[in-house]
Coordinates of C-alpha atoms and ligand atoms in Angstrom, one line a residue:
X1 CA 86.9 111.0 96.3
X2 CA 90.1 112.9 96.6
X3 CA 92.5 113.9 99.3
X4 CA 95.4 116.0 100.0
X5 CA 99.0 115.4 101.8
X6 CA 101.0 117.4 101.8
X7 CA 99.2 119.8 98.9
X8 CA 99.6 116.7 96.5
X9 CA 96.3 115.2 95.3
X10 CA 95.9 112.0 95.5
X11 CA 92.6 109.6 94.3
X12 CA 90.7 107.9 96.7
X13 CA 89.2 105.3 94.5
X14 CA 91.8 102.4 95.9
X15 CA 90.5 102.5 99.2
X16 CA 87.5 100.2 98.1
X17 CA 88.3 96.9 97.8
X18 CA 91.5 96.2 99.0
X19 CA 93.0 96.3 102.5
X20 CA 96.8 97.3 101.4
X21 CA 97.9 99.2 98.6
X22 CA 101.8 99.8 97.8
X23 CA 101.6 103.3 96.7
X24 CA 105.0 103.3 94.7
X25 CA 104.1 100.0 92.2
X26 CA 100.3 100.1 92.5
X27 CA 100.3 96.5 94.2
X28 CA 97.3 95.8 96.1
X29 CA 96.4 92.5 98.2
X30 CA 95.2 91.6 102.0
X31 CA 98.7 92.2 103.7
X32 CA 102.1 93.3 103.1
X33 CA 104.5 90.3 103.0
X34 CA 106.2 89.2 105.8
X35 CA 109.8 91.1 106.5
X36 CA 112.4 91.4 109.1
X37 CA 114.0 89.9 112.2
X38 CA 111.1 90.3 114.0
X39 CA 108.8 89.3 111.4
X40 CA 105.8 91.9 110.5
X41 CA 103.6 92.6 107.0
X42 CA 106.0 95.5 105.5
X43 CA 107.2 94.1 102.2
X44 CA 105.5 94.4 98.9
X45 CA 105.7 92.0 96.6
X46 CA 105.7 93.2 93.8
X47 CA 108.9 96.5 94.0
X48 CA 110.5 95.2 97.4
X49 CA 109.3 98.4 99.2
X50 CA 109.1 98.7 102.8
X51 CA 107.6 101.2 105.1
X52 CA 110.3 103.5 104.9
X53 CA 110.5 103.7 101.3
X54 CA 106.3 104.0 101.0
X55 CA 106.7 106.8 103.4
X56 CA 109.6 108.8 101.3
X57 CA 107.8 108.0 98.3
X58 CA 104.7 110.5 99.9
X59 CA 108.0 113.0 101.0
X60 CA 109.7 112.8 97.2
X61 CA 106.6 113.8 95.4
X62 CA 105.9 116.5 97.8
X63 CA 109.5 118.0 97.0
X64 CA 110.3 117.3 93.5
X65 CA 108.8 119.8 91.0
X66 CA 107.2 118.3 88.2
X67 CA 107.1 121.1 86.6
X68 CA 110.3 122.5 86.5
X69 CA 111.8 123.3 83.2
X70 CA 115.4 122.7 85.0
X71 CA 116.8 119.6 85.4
X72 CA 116.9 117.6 88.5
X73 CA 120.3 116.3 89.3
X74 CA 119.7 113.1 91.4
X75 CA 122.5 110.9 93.9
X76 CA 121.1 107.9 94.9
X77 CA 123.3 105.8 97.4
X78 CA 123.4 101.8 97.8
X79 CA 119.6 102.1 95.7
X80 CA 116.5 100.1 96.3
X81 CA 114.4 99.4 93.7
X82 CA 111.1 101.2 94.6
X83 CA 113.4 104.2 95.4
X84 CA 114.7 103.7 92.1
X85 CA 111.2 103.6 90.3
X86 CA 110.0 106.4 92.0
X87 CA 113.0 108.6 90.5
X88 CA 112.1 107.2 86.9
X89 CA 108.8 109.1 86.9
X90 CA 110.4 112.2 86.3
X91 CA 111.4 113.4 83.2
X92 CA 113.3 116.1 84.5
X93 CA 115.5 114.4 86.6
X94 CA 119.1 113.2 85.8
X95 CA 119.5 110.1 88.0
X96 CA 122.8 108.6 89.5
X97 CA 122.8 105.7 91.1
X98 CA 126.1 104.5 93.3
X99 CA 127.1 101.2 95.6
X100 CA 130.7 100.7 96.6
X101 CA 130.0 97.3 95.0
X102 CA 130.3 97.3 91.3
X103 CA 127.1 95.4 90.6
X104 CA 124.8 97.1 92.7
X105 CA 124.4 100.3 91.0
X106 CA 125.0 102.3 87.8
X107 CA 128.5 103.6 89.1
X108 CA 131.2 102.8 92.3
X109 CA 131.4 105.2 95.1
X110 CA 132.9 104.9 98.5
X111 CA 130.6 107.3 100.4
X112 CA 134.1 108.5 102.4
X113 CA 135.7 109.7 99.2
X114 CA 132.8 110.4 96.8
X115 CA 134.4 111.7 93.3
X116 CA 132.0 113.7 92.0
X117 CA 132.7 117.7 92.7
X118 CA 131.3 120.1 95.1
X119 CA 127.8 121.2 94.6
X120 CA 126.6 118.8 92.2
X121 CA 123.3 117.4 93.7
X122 CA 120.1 119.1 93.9
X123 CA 118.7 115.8 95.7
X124 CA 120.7 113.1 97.1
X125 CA 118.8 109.9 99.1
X126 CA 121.0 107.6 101.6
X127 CA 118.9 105.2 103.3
X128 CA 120.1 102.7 105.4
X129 CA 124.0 103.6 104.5
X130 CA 124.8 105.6 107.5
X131 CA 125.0 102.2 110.1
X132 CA 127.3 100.5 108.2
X133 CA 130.3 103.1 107.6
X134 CA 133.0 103.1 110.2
X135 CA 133.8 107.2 109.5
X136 CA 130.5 108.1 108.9
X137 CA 131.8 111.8 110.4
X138 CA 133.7 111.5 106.7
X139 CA 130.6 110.2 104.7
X140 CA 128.5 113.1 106.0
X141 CA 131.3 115.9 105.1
X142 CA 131.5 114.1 101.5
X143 CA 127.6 114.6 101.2
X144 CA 128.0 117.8 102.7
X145 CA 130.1 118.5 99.7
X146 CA 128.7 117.3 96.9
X147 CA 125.0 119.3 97.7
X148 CA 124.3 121.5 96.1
X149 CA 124.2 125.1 98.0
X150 CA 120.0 124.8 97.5
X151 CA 120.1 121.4 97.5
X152 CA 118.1 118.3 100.2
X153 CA 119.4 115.2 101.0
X154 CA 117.5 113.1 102.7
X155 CA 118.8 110.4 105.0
X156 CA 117.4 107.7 106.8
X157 CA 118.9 105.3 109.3
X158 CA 117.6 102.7 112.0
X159 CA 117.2 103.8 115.9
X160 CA 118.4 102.0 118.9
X161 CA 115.9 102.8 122.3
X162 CA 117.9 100.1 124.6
X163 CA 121.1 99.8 125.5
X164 CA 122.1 96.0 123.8
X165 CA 123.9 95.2 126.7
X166 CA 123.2 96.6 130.1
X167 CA 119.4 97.2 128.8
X168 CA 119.1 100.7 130.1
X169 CA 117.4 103.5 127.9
X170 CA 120.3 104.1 125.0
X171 CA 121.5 108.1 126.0
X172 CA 123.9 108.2 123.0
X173 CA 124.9 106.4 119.7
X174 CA 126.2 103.0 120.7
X175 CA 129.6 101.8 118.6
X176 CA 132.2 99.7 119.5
X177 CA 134.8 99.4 116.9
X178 CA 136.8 96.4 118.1
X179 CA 133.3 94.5 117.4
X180 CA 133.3 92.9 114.0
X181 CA 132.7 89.7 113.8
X182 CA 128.9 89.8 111.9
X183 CA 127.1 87.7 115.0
X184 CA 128.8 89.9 117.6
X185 CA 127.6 92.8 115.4
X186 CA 124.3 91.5 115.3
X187 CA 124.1 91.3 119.0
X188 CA 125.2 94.8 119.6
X189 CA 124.5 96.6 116.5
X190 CA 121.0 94.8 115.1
X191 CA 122.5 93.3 111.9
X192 CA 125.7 91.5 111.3
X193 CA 126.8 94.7 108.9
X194 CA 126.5 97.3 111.0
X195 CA 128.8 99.0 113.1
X196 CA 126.6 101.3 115.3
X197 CA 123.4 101.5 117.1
X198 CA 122.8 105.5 116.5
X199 CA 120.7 107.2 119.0
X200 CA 117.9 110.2 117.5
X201 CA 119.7 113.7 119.0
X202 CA 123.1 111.9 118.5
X203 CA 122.7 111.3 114.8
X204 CA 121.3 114.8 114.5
X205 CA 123.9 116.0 116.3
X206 CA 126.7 114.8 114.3
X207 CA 124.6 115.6 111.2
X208 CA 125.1 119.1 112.4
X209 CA 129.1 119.0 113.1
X210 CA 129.1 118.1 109.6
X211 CA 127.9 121.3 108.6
X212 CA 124.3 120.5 107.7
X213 CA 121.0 122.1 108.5
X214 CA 118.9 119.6 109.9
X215 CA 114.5 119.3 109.5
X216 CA 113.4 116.2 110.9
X217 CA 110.4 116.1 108.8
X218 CA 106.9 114.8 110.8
X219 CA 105.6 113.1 108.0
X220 CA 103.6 110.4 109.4
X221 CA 101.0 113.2 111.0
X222 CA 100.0 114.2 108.0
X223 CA 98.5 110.8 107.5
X224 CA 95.4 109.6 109.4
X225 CA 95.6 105.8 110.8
X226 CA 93.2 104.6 107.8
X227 CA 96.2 105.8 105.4
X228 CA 99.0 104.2 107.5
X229 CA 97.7 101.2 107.7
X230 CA 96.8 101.2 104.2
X231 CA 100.1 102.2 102.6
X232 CA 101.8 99.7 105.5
X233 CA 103.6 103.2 106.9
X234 CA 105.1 103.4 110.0
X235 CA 105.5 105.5 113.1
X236 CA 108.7 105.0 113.6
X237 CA 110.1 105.5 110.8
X238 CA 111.5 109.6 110.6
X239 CA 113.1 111.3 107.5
X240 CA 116.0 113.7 108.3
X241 CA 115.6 116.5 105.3
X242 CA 119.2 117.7 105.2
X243 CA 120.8 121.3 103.4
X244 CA 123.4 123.7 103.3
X245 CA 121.3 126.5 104.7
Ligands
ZN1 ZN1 105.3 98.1 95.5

């Protein structure tokens, strides 16, 4: 049996014996491993993907063109693993990974003062970067720069709902810069490394004072519940597609 998301075809012959199936390294068991602060099944075992990275997995192969004769020129900040894998697969894509620490990736960039020039990327991915940058008004100008004019880059980064300290419903992007010590952070910000609790329109907002066009991309309705559950996707998670245009 075979279904469609996204006009990609995918094989329905791993819905048969087991319950989860990670769809970037083909691992397949009962559950996910167990992951986070407040612990739930979303890591796999085998690549280290998480929800997020299962669903941009589904979003990656829906954008990249396997069959273009043109190479793909590829950015990929502070990389996971999976994210990694899933950029291997392509034969037509010229791949760049970058960490501001050395050993983390195949080259050194601060995200405030990238060095590469101005409309390089056809596709840069930034997960998970955003909350930890001080000037992230900077970091999203540098990205700004480097994409190329037809170019997506697609960025991804945590959502506050409450307020950490008066508990009322979060109205804007929480940040406090005179709060660095990691369990202070932690408290106000989620995780001892970050420096902000972004609110949604917020984020989009200063996405869009950067310059960018900005498609929230509603991903998770093209999957039905039996396909969420069985990649281990979640609702929450959103990708922000990203252009010049
Ligand atoms: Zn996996």
């Amino acid at each position: 049996m075979i279904y469609k998301i996204f006009g990609i075809t995918f094989y329905k012959k791993d819905l048969i014996n087991e319950n989860v199936l990670c769809p970037i390294c083909n691992w397949s068991g009962n559950k996910f491993a167990m992951f986070g602060l407040i612990a739930r099944d979303a890591l796999c075992p085998k690549c280290g993907s998480l929800e997020r990275h299962r669903l941009s997995y589904f979003y990656l192969l829906s954008k990249i063109n396997l069959f273009a004769s043109k190479s793909i020129k590829v950015l990929h900040f502070a990389p996971e693993k999976s994210i990694t894998s899933i950029f291997k697969m392509f034969k037509n894509i010229e791949y760049i990974s970058c960490d501001i620490e050395p050993e983390k990736a195949m080259c050194v960039q601060d995200i405030t003062n990238i060095t590469f020039d101005d409309n390089t990327f056809d596709i840069i991915f930034c997960s998970h970067v955003l909350e930890h940058i001080e000037d992230d008004s900077k970091a999203m100008t540098e990205l700004f720069r480097v994409l190329h004019p037809q170019g997506i880059a697609i960025l991804q980064v945590p959502f506050g709902k409450i307020h950490p300290f008066d508990k009322t419903e979060l109205t804007t992007t929480f940040e406090d810069f005179t709060i660095t010590a990691p369990e202070e952070r932690e408290k106000a910000f989620g995780q001892e490394d970050h420096v902000r609790l972004y609110e949604k329109n917020d984020f989009v907002k200063r996405l869009k004072d950067s310059g960018f066009n900005v498609i929230e991309e509603k991903i998770m309705e093209a999957f039905k519940d039996e396909f969420q559950i069985k990649y281990g996707l979640s609702a929450d998670d959103i990708i922000f597609a990203v252009t010049k245009q």
